[in-house]
CSV table of C-alpha atoms and ligand atoms in Angstrom, one decimal:
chain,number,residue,atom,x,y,z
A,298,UNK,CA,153.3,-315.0,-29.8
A,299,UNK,CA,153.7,-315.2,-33.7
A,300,UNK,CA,150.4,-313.4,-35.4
A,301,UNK,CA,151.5,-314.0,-39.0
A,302,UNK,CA,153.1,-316.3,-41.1
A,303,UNK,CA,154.1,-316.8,-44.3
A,304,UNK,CA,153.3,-319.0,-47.0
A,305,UNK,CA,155.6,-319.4,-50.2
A,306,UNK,CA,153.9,-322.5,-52.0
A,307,UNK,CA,152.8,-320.1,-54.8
A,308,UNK,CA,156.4,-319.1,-55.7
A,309,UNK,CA,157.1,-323.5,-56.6
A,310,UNK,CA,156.5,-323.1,-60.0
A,311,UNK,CA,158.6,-319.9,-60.2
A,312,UNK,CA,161.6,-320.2,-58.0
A,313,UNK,CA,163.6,-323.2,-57.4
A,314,UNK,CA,164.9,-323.4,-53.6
A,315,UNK,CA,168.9,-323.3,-55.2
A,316,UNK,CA,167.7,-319.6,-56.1
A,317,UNK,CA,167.1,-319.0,-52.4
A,318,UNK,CA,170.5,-320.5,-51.6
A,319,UNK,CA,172.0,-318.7,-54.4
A,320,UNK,CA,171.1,-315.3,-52.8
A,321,UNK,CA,171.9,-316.2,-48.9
A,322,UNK,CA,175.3,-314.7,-49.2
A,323,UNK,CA,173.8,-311.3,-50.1
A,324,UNK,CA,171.4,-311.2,-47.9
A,325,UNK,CA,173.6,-312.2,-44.9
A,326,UNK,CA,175.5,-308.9,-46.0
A,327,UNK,CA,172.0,-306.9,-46.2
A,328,UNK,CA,171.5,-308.2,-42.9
A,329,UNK,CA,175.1,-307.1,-41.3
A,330,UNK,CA,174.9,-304.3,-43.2
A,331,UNK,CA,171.4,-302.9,-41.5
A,332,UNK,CA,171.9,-305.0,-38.2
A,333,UNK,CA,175.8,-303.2,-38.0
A,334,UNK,CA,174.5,-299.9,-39.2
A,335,UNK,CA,177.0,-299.9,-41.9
A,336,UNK,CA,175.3,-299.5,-45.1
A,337,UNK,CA,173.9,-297.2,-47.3
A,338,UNK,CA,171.8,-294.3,-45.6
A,339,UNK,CA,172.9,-295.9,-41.9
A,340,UNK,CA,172.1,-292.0,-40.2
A,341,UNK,CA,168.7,-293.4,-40.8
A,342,UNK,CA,168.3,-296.5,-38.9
A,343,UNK,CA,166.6,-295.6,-35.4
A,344,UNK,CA,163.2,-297.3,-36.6
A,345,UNK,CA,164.8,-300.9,-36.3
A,346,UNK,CA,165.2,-299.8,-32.2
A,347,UNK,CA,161.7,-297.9,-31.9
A,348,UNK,CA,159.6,-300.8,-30.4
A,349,UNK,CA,162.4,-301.0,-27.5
A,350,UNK,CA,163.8,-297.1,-26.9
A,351,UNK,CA,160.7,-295.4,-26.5
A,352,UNK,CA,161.0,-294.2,-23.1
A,353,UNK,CA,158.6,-294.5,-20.3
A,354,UNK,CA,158.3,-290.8,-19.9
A,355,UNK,CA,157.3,-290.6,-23.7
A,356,UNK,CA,154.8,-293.1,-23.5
A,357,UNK,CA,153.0,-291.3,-20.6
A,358,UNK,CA,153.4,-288.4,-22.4
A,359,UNK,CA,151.6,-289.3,-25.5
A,360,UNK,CA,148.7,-291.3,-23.5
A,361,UNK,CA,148.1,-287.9,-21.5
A,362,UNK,CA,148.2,-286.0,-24.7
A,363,UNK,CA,145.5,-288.5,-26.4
A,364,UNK,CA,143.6,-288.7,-23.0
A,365,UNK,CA,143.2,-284.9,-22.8
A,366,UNK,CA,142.2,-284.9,-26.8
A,367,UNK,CA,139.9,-287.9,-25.9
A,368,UNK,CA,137.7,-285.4,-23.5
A,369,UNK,CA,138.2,-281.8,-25.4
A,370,UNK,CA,137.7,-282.8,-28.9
A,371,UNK,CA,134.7,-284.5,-31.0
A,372,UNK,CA,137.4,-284.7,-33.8
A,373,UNK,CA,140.9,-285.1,-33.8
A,374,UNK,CA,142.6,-283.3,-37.1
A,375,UNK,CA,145.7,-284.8,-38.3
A,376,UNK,CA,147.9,-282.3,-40.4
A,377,UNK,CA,150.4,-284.4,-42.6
A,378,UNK,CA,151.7,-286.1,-45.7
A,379,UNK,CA,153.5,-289.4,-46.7
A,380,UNK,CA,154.9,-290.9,-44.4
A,381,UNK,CA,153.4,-288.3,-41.5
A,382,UNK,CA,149.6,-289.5,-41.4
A,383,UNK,CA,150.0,-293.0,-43.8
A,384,UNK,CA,150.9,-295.1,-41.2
A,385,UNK,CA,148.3,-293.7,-38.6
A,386,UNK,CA,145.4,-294.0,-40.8
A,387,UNK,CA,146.9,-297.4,-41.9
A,388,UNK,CA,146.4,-298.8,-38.3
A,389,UNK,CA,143.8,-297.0,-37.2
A,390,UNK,CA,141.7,-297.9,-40.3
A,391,UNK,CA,142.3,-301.9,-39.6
A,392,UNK,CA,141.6,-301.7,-35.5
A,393,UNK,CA,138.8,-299.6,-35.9
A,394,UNK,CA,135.0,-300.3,-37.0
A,395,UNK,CA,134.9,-299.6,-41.1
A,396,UNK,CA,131.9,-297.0,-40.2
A,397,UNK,CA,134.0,-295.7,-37.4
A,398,UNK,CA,134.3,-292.4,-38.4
A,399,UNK,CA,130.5,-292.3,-39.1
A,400,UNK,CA,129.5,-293.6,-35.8
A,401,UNK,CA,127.9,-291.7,-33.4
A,402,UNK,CA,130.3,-290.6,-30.2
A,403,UNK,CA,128.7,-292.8,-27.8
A,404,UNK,CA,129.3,-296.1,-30.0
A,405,UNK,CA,133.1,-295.1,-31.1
A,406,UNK,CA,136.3,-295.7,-29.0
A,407,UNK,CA,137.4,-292.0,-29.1
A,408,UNK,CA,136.7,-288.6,-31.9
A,409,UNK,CA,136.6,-288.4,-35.0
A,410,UNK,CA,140.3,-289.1,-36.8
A,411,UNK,CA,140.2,-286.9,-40.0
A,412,UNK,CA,143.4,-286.3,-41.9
A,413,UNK,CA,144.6,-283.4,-44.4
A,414,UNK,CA,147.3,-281.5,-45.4
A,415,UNK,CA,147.6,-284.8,-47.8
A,416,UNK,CA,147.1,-282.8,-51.0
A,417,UNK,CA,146.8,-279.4,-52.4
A,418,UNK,CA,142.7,-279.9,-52.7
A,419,UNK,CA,141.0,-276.3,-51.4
A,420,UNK,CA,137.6,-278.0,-52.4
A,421,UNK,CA,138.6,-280.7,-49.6
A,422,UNK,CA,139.8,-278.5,-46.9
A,423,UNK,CA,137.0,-276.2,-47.5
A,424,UNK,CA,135.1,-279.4,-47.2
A,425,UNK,CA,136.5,-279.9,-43.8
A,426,UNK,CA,136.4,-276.4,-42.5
A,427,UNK,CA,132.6,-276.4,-42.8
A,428,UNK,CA,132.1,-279.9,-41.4
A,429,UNK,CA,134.0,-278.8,-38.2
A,430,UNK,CA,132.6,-275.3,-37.8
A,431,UNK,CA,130.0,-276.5,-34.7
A,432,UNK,CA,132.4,-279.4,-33.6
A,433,UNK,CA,135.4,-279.8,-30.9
A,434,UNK,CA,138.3,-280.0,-32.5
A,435,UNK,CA,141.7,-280.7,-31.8
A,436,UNK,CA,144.8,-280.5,-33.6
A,437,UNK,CA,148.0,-282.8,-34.5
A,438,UNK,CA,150.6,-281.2,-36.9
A,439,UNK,CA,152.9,-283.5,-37.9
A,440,UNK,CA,156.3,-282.9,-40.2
A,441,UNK,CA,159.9,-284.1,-39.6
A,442,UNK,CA,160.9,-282.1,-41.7
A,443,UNK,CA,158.9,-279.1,-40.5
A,444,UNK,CA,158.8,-277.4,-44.2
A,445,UNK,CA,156.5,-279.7,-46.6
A,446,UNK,CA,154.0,-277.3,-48.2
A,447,UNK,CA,151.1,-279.2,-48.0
A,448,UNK,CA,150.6,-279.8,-44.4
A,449,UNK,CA,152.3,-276.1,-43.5
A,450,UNK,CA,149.4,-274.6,-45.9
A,451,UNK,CA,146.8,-276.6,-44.2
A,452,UNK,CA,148.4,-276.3,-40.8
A,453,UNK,CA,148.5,-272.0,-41.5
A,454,UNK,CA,144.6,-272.4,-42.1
A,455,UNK,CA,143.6,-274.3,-39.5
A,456,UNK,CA,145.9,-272.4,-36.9
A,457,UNK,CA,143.5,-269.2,-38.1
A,458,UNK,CA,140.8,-271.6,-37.7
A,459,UNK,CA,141.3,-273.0,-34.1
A,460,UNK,CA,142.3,-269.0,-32.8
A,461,UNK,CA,139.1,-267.8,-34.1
A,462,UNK,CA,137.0,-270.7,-33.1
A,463,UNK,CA,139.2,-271.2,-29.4
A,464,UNK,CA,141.1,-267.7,-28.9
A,465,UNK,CA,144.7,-267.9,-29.0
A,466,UNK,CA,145.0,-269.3,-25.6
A,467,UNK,CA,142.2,-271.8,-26.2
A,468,UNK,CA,143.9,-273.0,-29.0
A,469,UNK,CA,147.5,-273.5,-27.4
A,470,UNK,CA,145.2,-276.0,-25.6
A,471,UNK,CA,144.1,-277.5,-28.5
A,472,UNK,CA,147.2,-277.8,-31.3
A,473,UNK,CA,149.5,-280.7,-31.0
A,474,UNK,CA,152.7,-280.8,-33.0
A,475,UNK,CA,155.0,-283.4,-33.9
A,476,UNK,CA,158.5,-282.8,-35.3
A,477,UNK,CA,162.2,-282.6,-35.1
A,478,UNK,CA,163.9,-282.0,-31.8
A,479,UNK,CA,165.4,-278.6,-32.8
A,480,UNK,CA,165.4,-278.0,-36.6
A,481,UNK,CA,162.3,-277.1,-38.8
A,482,UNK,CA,160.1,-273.9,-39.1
A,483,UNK,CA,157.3,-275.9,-37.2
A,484,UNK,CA,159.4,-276.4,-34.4
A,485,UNK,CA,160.3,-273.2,-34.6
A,486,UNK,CA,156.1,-271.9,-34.2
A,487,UNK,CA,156.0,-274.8,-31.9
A,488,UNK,CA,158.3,-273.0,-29.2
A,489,UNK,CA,156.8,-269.6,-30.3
A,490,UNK,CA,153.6,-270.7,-29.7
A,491,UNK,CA,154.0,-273.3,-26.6
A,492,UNK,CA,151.8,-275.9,-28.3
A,493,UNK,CA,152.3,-279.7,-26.8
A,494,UNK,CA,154.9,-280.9,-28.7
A,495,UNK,CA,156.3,-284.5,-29.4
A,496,UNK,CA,159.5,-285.3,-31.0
A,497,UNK,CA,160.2,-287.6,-34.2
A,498,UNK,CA,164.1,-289.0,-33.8
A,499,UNK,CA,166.5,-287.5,-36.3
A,500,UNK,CA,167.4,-290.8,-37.1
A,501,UNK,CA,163.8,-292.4,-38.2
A,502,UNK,CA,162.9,-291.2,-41.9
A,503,UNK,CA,159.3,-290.5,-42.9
A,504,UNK,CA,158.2,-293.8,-43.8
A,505,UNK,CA,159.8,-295.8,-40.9
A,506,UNK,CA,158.2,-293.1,-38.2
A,507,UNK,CA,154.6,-295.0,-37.7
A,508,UNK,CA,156.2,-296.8,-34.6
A,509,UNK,CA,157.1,-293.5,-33.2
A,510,UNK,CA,154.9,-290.3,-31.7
A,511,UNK,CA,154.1,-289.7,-35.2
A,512,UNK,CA,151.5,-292.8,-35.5
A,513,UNK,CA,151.5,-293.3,-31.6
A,514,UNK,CA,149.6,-290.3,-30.4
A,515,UNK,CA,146.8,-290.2,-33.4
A,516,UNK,CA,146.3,-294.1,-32.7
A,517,UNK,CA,146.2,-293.5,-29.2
A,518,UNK,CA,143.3,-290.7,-29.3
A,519,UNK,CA,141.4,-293.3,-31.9
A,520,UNK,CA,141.8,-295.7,-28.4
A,521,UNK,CA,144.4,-298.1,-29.8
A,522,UNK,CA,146.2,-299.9,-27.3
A,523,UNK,CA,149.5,-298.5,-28.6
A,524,UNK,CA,152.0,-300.2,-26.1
A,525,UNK,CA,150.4,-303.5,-27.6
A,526,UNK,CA,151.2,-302.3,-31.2
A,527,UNK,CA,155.2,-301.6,-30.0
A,528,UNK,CA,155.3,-305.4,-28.2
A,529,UNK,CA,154.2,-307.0,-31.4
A,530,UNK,CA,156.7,-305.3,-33.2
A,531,UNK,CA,159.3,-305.8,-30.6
A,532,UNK,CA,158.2,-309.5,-31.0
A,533,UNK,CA,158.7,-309.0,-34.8
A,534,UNK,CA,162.1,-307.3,-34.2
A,535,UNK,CA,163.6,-310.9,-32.3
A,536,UNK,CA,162.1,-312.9,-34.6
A,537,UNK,CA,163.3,-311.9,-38.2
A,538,UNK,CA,167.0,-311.1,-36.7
A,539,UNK,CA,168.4,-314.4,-38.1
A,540,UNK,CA,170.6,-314.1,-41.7
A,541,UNK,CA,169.5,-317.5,-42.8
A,542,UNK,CA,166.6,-317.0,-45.6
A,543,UNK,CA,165.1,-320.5,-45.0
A,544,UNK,CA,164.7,-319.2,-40.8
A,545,UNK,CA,163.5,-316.3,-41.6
A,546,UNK,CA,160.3,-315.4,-43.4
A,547,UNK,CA,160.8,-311.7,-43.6
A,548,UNK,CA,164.2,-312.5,-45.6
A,549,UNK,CA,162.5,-314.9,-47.8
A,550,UNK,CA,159.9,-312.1,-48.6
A,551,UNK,CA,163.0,-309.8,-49.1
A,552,UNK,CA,164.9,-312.4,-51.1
A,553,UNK,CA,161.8,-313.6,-53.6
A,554,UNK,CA,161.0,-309.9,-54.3
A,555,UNK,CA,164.3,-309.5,-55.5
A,556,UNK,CA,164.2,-312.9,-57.3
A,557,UNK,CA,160.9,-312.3,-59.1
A,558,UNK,CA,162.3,-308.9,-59.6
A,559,UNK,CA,165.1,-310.3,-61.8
A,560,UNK,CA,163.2,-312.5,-63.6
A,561,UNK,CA,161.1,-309.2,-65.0
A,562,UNK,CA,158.4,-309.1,-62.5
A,563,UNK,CA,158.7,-305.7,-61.5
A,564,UNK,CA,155.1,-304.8,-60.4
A,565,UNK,CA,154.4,-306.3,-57.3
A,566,UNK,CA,150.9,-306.0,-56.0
A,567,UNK,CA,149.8,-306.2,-52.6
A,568,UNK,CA,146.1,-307.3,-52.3
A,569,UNK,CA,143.6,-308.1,-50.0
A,570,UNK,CA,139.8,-309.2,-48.8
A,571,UNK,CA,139.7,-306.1,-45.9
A,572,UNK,CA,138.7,-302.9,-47.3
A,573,UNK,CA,139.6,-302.3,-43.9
A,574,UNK,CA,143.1,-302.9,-45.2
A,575,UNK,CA,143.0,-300.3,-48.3
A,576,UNK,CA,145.3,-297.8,-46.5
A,577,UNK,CA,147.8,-300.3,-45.1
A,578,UNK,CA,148.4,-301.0,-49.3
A,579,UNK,CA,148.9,-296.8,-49.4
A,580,UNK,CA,151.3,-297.4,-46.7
A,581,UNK,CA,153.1,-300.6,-48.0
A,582,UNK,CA,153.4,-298.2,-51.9
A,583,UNK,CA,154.9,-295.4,-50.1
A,584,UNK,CA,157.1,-297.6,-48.2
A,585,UNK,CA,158.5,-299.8,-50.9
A,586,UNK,CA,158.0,-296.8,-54.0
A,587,UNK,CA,160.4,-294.5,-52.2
A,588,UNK,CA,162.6,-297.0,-50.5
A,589,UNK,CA,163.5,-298.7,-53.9
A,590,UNK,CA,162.7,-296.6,-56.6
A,591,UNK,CA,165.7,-294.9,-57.4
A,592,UNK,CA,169.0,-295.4,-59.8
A,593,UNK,CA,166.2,-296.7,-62.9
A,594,UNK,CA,165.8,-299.5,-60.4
A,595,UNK,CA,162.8,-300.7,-58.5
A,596,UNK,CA,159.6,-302.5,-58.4
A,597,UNK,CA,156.8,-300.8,-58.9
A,598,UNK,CA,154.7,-301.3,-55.9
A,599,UNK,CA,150.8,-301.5,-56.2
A,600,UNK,CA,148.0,-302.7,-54.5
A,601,UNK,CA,144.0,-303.7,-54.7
A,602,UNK,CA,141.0,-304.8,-52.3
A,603,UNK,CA,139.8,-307.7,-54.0
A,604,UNK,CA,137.0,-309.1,-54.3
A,605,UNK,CA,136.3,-305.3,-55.6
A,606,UNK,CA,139.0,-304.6,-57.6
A,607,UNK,CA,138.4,-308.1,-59.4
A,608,UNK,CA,136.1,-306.2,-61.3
A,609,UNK,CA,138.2,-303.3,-62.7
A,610,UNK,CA,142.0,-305.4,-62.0
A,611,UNK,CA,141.5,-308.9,-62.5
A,612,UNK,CA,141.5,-309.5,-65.8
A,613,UNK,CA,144.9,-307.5,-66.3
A,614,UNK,CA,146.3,-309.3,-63.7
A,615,UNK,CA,145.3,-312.5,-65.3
A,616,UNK,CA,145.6,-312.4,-68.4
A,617,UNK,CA,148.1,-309.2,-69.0
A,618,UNK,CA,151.7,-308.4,-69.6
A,619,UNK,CA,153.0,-311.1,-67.2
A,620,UNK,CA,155.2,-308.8,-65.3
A,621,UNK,CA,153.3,-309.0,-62.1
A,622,UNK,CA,153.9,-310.8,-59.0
A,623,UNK,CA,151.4,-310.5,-56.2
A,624,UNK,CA,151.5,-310.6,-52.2
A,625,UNK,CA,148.4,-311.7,-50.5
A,626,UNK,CA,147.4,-310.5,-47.3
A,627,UNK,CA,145.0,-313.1,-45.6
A,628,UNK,CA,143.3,-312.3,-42.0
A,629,UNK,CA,142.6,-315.7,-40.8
A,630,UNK,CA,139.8,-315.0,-38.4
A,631,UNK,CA,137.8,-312.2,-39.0
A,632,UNK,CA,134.9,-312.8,-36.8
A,633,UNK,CA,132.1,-311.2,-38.6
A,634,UNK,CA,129.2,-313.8,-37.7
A,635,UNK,CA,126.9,-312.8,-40.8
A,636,UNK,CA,125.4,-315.1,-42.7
A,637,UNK,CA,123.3,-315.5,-46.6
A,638,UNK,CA,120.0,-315.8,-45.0
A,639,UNK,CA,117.6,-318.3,-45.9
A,640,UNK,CA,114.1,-317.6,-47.8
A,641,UNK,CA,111.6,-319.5,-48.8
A,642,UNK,CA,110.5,-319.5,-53.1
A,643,UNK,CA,113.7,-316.9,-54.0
A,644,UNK,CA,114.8,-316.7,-57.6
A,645,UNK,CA,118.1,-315.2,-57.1
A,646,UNK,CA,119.3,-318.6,-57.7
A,647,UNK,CA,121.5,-318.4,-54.5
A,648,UNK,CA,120.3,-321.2,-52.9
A,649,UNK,CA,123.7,-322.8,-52.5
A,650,UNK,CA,124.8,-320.1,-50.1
A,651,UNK,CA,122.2,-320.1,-47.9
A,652,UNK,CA,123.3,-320.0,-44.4
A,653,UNK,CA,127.2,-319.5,-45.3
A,654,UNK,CA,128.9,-317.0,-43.5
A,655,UNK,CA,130.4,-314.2,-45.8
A,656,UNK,CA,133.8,-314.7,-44.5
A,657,UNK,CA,133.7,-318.0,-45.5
A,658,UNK,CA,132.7,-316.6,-49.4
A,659,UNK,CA,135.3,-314.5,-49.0
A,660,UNK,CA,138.0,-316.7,-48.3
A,661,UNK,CA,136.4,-319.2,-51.3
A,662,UNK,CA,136.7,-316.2,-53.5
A,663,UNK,CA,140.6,-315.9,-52.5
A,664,UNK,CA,141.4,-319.7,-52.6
A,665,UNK,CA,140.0,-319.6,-56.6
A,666,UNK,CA,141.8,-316.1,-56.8
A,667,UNK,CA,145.1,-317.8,-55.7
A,668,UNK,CA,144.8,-320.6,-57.9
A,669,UNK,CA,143.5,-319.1,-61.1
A,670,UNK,CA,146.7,-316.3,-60.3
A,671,UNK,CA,149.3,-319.0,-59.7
A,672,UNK,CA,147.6,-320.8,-62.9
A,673,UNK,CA,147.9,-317.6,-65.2
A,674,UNK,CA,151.6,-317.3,-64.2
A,675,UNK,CA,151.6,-314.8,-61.1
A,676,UNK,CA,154.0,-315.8,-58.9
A,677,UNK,CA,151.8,-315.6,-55.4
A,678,UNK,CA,153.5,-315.5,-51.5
A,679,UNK,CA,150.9,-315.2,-48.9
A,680,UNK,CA,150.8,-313.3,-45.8
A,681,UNK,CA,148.7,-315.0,-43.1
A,682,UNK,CA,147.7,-312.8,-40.4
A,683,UNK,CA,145.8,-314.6,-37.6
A,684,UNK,CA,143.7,-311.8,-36.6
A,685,UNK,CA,143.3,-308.5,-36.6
A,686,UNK,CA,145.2,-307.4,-33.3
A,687,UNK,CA,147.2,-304.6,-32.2
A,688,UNK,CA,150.0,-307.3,-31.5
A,689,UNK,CA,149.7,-308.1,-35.0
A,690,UNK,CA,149.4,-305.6,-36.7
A,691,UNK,CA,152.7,-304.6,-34.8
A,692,UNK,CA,154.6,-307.6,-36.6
A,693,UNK,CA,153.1,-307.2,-39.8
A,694,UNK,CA,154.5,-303.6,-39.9
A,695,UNK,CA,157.7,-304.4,-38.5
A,696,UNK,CA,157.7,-307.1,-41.1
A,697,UNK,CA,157.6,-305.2,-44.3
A,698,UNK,CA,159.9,-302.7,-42.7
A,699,UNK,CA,162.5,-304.7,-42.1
A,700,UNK,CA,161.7,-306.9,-45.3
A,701,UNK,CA,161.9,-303.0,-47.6
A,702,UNK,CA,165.3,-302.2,-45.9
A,703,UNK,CA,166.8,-306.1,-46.6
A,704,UNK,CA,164.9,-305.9,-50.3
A,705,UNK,CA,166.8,-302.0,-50.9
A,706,UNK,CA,170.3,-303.5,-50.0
A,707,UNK,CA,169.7,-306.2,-51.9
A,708,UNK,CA,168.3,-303.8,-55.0
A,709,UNK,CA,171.4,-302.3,-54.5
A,710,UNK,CA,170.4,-298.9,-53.3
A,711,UNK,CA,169.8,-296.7,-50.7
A,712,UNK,CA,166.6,-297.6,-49.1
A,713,UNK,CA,166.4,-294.2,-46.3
A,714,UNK,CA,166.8,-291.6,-48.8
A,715,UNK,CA,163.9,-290.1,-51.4
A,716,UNK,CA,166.2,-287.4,-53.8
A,717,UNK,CA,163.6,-287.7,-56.5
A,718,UNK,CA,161.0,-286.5,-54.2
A,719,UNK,CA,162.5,-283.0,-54.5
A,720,UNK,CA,162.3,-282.2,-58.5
A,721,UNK,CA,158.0,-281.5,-58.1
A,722,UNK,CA,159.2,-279.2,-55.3
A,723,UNK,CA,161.5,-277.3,-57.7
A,724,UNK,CA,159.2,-276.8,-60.5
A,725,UNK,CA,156.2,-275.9,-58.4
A,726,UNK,CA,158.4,-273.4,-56.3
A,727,UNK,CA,159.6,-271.9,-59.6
A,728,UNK,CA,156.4,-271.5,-61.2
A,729,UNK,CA,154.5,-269.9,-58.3
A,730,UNK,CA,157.4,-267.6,-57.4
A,731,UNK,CA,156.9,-266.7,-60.8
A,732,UNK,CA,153.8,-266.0,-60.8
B,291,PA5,O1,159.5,-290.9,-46.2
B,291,PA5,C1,159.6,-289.7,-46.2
B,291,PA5,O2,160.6,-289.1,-45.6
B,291,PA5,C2,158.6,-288.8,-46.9
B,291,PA5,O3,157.7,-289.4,-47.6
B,291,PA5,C3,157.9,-287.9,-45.8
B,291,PA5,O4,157.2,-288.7,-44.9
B,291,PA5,C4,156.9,-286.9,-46.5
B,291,PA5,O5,157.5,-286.2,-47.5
B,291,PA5,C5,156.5,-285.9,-45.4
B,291,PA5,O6,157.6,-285.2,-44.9
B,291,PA5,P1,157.5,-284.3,-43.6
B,291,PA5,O7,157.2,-285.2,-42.5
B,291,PA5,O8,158.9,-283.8,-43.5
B,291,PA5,O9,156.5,-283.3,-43.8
């Protein structure tokens, strides 16, 4: 069943429908080029096939993986950067209860998630180390490329961490890794070492590898219904398969991106009312940043929890350099059930709101937010997602996916590749074998 749809009245007064017909040729090509596999970075593909070729075998495998984390661990560890933990957090940020993590065990669906080897902080991991020094702890390592120096220092000190704590055989038990097949020096430690291991496809890059073992098993141990999660994307997957921009939504997205983009809006800014929803934005920015930015082309992708970031954002975004354009996710039902309550003599003057639900103020606050954008000249497209669902939130990643992969052909560039990536890497390796 469709979960979201879209909604492109805020675009009226910035694109005329001939510019959607204008651009249908190209992105019929876009869409041969990705659905044939012969464009630009096509060794990368395999996540437009990941809600469908998972095997049966692999799913059982990660669900007895997360069920045996599920009884040994208070707190599941997940070792990994970019496109290795965004996605996971992501999703189990927006299924999960905002305090989740601060819950105690017997009111949360599973342990702990807490994620690192996301920066080079020793103040954080220190951080960390202490918190879990009387907890059950588990491990996930997760790297395609097996070599990243972030999560391979974090992964080192927590592998000396979980021996100590669990001996070496305890913490076989315990340490989880996800890679490449074959290649990689974690792979390599991985068969050294006999940890459970689970296997990212060679063909799946970084940032398309949330609908594989990568996001799959940390979702699972959080006690995410991940097999939903894959049939809403598979949903996703039939649905935007047409060529025909006025069909399909997800090409529309694609096709106004590019639109606005040659217009000079080249900052697009993905907001919404969930803080819930904060790290899908990460997600979406690295997505679209390193999909797109390359060749001095790209939009700069950004994003804000509003009503919050109203207060530091919102006047930039309405009254600034007019260079924005902004995508608004909306969940329709959120299902809170709290109210303003009602008291007797108050001077707070908010008398008016008395017996309102908050959701209902929140979606007030983004109906004037929409208009006062669309009125200062942002062009606005809105996302509506029905609820917060696994099923949905299958489609809605699946969505921008395939939407970033249309949007990079259509950019002109190679949307599975991330060169630039590399020159920090050289500097940083320069300067400390320097040192
Ligand atoms: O999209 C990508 O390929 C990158 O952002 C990677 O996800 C990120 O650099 C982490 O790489 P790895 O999983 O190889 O450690």
């Amino acid at each position: 069943m469709r979960g979201i749809s879209v909604d492109f009245e805020g675009l009226k007064k910035f694109v005329d429908d001939y510019e959607f017909e204008l651009i249908q040729e190209q992105v019929a090509n876009a869409h041969s080029k990705l659905e044939n596999k012969s464009g630009l970075g096509n060794d990368y593909l395999g996540w437009l096939d990941l809600p469908e070729s998972i095997s049966e075998e692999e799913v059982n495998n990660i669900k007895k993986a997360a069920d045996k984390i599920r009884k040994q661990a208070e707190v599941l560890v997940v070792i990994g950067i970019g496109g290795s933990y965004l996605g996971a957090k992501a999703v189990i940020d927006m299924l999960s209860d905002p305090l989740y993590n601060l819950q105690p065990l017997s009111k949360r669906r599973g342990p702990q998630v807490l994620f690192v080897g996301n920066s080079l902080s020793g103040k954080y991991l220190r951080s960390l180390i202490e918190y879990l020094r009387d907890k059950d702890v588990a491990v996930n390592v997760i790297s395609k490329s097996g070599k990243t120096i972030e999560p391979a220092v974090a992964f080192r000190i927590f592998k000396l961490f979980m021996e100590e704590k669990y001996g070496i055989s305890g913490a076989r038990e315990r340490i989880y890794v996800t890679t490449d097949e074959n290649d990689g020096i974690l792979r390599q430690i991985c068969n050294a070492e006999e940890y459970t291991s689970f296997v990212i496809p060679k063909n799946v890059g970084g940032r398309y590898s949330v609908l594989s073992p990568v996001g799959l098993l940390p979702m699972a141990v959080a006690g995410i219904n991940f097999e939903d999660v894959l049939d809403g994307a598979l949903f996703a997957r039939h649905m935007y398969n047409v060529s025909k921009v006025e069909d399909n939504d997800c090409y529309k997205y694609a096709a106004a991106r590019n639109i606005l983009y040659s217009k000079g809006k080249d900052i697009e800014l993905l907001t919404t009312y969930e803080p819930t929803m904060q790290y899908f934005g990460e997600w979406f920015k690295q997505l679209f940043g390193e999909s797109e930015g390359k060749d001095r082309k790209g939009i700069f992708p950004a994003s804000c929890i509003f009503t919050t970031d109203l207060h530091s954002m919102g006047q930039l975004i309405q009254e600034g350099k007019r260079n924005i354009f902004e995508t608004v996710l909306n969940v329709e039902n959120v299902n809170s059930m709290i109210k303003v309550p009602e008291v007797e003599n108050s001077i707070d003057e908010l008398d008016y709101l008395e017996n309102k639900e908050l959701d209902y103020i929140n979606k007030m606050a983004m109906k004037g937010t929409y208009l006062a954008h669309v009125d200062g000249m942002v062009p606005t497209i809105q996302i509506n997602v029905k609820e917060m669902n696994e099923y949905n939130v299958g489609q809605l990643i699946f969505f921008f996916e395939k939407a970033c992969g249309i949007s990079g052909y259509l950019l002109g560039v190679n949307p599975f590749n991330q060169p630039g990536v590399e020159a920090y890497k050289k500097n940083m390796m320069k300067l400390l074998k320097e040192d």
